[in-house]
C-alpha positions as MATLAB code, in Angstrom:
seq = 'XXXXXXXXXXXXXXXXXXXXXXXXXXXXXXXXXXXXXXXXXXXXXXXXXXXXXXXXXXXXXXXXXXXXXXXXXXXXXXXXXXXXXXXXXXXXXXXXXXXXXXXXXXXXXXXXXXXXXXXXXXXXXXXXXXXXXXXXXXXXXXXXXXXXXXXXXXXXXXXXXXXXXXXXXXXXXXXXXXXXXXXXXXXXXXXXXXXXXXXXXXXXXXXXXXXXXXXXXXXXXXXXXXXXXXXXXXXXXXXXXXXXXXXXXXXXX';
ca = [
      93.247   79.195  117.418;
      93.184   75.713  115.822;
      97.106   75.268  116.214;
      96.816   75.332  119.738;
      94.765   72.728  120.098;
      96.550   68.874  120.097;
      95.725   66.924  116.828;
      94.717   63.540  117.719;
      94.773   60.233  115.224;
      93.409   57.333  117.164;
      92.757   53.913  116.025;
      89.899   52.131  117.323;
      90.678   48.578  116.415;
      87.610   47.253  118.414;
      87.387   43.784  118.460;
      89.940   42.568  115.585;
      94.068   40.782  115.587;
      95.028   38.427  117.549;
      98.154   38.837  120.122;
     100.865   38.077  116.744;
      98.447   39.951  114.355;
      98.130   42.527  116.318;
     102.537   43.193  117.345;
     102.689   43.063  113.349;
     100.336   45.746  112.915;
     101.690   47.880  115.719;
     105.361   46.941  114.421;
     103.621   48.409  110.900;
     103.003   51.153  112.339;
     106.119   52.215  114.331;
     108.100   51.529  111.632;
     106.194   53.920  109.122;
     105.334   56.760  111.550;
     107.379   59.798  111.010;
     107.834   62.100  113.884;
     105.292   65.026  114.144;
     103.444   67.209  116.572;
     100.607   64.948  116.002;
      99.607   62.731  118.813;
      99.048   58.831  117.582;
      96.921   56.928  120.063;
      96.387   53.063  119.311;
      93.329   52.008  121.175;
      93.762   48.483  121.244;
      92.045   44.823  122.624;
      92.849   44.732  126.068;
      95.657   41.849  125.644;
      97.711   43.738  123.419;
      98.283   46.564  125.838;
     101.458   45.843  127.886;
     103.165   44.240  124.406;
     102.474   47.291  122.377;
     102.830   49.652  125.555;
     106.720   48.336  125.568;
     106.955   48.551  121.816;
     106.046   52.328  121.896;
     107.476   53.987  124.741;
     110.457   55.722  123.540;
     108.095   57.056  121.069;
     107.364   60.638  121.841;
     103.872   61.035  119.772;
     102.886   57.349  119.913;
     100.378   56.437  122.986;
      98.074   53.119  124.237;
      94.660   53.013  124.634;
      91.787   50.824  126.042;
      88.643   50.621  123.923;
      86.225   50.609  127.545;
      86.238   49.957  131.421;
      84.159   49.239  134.164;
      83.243   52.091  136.435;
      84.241   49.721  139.319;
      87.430   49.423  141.415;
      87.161   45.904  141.090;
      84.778   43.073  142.443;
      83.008   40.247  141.439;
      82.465   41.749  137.697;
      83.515   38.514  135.561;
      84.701   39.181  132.473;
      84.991   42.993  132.847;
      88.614   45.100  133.858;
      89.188   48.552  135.960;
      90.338   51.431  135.194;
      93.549   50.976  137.776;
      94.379   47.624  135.877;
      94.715   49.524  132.926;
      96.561   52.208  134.253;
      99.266   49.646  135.244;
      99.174   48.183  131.941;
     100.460   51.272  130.797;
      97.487   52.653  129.344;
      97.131   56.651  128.496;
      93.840   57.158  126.800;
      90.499   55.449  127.534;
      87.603   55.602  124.976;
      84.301   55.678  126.584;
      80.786   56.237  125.110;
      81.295   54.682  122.167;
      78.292   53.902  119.821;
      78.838   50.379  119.823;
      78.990   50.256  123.328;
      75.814   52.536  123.671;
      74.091   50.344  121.428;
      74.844   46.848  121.682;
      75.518   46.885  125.578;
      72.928   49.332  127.000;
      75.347   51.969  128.151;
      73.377   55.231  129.942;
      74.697   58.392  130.002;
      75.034   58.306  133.428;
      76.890   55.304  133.122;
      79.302   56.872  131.174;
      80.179   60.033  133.632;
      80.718   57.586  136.144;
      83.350   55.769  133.815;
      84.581   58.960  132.947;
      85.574   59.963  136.864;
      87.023   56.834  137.077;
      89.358   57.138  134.081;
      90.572   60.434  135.665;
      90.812   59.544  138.921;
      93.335   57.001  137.971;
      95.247   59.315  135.755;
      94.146   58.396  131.956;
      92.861   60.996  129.716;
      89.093   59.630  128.303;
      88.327   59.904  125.142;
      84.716   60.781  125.110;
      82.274   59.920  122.203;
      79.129   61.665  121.516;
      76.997   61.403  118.108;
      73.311   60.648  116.643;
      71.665   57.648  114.747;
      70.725   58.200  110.957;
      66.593   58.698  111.855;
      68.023   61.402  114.436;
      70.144   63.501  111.307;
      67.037   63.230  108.862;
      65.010   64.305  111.975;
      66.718   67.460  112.349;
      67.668   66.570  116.355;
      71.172   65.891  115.864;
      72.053   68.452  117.862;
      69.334   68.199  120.687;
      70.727   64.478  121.195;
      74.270   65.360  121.316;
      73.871   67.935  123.699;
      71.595   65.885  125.767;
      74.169   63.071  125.890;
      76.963   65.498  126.991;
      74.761   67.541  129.270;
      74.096   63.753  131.415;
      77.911   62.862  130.985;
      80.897   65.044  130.515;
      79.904   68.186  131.516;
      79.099   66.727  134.827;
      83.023   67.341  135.271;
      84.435   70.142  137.043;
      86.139   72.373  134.798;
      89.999   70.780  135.565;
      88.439   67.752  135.249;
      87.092   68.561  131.795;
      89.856   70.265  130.193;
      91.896   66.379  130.566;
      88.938   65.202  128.333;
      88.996   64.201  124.200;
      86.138   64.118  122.612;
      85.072   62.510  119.630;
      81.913   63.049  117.374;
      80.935   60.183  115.824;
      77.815   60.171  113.444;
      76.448   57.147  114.331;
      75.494   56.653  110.365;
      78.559   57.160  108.914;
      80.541   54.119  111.345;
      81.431   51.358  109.110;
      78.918   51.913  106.449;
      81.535   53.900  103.689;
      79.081   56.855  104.376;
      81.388   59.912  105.601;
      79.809   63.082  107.106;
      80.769   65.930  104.526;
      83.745   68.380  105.851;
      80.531   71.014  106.443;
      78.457   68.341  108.675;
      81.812   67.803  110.306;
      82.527   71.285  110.795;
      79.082   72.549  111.832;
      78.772   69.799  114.883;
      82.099   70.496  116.122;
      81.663   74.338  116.336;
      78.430   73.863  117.767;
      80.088   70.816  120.740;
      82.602   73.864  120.735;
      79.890   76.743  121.533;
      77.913   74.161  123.928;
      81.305   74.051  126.122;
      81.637   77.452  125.932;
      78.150   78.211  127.642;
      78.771   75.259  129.514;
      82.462   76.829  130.796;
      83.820   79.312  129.073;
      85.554   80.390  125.245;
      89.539   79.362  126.497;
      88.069   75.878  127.633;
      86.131   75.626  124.444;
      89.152   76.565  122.094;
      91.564   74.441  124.382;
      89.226   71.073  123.750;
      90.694   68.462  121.007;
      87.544   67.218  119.119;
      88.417   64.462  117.439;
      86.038   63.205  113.875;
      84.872   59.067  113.609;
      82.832   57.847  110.809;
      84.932   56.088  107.888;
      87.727   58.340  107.922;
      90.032   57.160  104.791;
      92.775   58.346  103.275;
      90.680   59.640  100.724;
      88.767   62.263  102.670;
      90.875   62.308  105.899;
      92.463   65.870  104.591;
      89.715   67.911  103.778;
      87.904   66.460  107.154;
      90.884   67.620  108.852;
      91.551   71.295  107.131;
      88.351   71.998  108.766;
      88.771   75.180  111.509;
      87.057   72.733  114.684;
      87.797   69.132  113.481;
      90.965   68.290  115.525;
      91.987   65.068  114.052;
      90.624   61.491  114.026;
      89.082   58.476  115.723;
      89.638   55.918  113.108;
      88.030   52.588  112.705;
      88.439   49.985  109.953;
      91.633   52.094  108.533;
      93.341   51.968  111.730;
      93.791   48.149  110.772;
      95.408   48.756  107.634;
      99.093   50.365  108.374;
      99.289   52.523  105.158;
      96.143   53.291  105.347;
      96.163   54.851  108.785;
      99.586   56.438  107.989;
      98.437   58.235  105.077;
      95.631   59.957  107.942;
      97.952   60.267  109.990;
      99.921   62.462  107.257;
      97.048   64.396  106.181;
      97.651   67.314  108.791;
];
């Protein structure tokens, strides 16, 4: 079942390089990444887009992402960018829900299936992150929360709508802190976000869905997280920024 899925590496670099720092990595990158059935999404700053769009195009398995967008066409949103600016940046992937945008900018569920239609609508594929705080795993709730959060966000998408979707489980605990889910606590929320879209579609949806692993993902572990039966690949933080590094994951399959 698990080889017809896509395997996804992404690399969140979040807020890090600056327009120079940022065509060396990506120049890193390209020049170390071997071709493979493995799709390699760079999910970068906003400004490095169009320059590392260019850069990558003739490569097959390499895409562009955007780390976040407003659910807006456009307006009088300072600061902020739409979904159809990105899409004529060049931008394939969208990652939406993020912890870090949960957390420190006070994004709602519902927020985030509005987002989530918008990315669609304007032809990008989201890639949709779900996942629990460290007082929620010792609690025992895990589970409850994540379902909750996808209940009030992408599974208010129709089914064709849904099946354009990645999704990434990200333990909230394990994000920059050198703590790593095991491969079993990796495992056993994926089949369960696996069985949850199953009830909430059907089993060829469900076993058609890329669900992608985030949490300090290294070289290191990236193998074993991967050889799992439901863990689909990666959305990689800090190691994304580090070329070998996130060639080595990228390898791992």
């Amino acid at each position: 079942m698990k080889s017809k899925r896509q395997r996804i590496v992404a690399g969140n670099w979040k807020m890090n390089k600056d327009y120079e720092q940022g065509r060396e990595l990506a120049l890193q990158v390209v020049d170390k990444l071997q071709p493979s059935e493995v799709k390699v999404v760079l999910c970068t700053p906003y400004v490095h887009i169009k320059s590392i769009g260019v850069m990558t195009k003739d490569i097959h398995n390499l895409s562009v992402g955007a780390q976040n967008c407003h659910q807006e066409d456009g307006g009088a949103y300072t600061g902020e960018i739409s979904a159809s600016m990105l899409k004529s940046l060049g931008t394939e992937y969208v990652i939406l829900g993020h912890s870090e945008r949960r957390e420190y900018f006070g994004e709602t569920d519902a927020l985030i299936a509005v987002k989530l239609g918008k990315v669609l609508e304007h032809g990008m594929l989201p890639i949709y992150c779900c996942g629990e705080k460290l007082e929620i795993r010792e609690a025992g709730t895990h589970l409850d929360l994540v379902s909750q959060q996808m209940a009030e966000s992408i599974f208010t998408l129709s089914e064709e709508d849904f099946k354009k979707v990645v999704i990434a489980y990200e333990p909230v605990w394990a994000i920059g802190t050198g703590k790593t889910a095991s491969p079993e606590q990796a495992q056993e929320m994926h089949g369960a976000i696996r069985g949850l879209i199953a009830k909430q579609y059907n089993e060829e949806v469900a076993e058609a869905t890329t669900i992608l692993y985030g949490g300090s993902v290294k070289p290191g572990n990236a193998k074993e997280l991967f050889a799992q039966p439901d863990v689909d690949g990666g959305l990689i933080g800090g190691a994304s920024l580090k070329p070998d590094d996130f060639i080595s994951i990228i390898n791992s399959y």
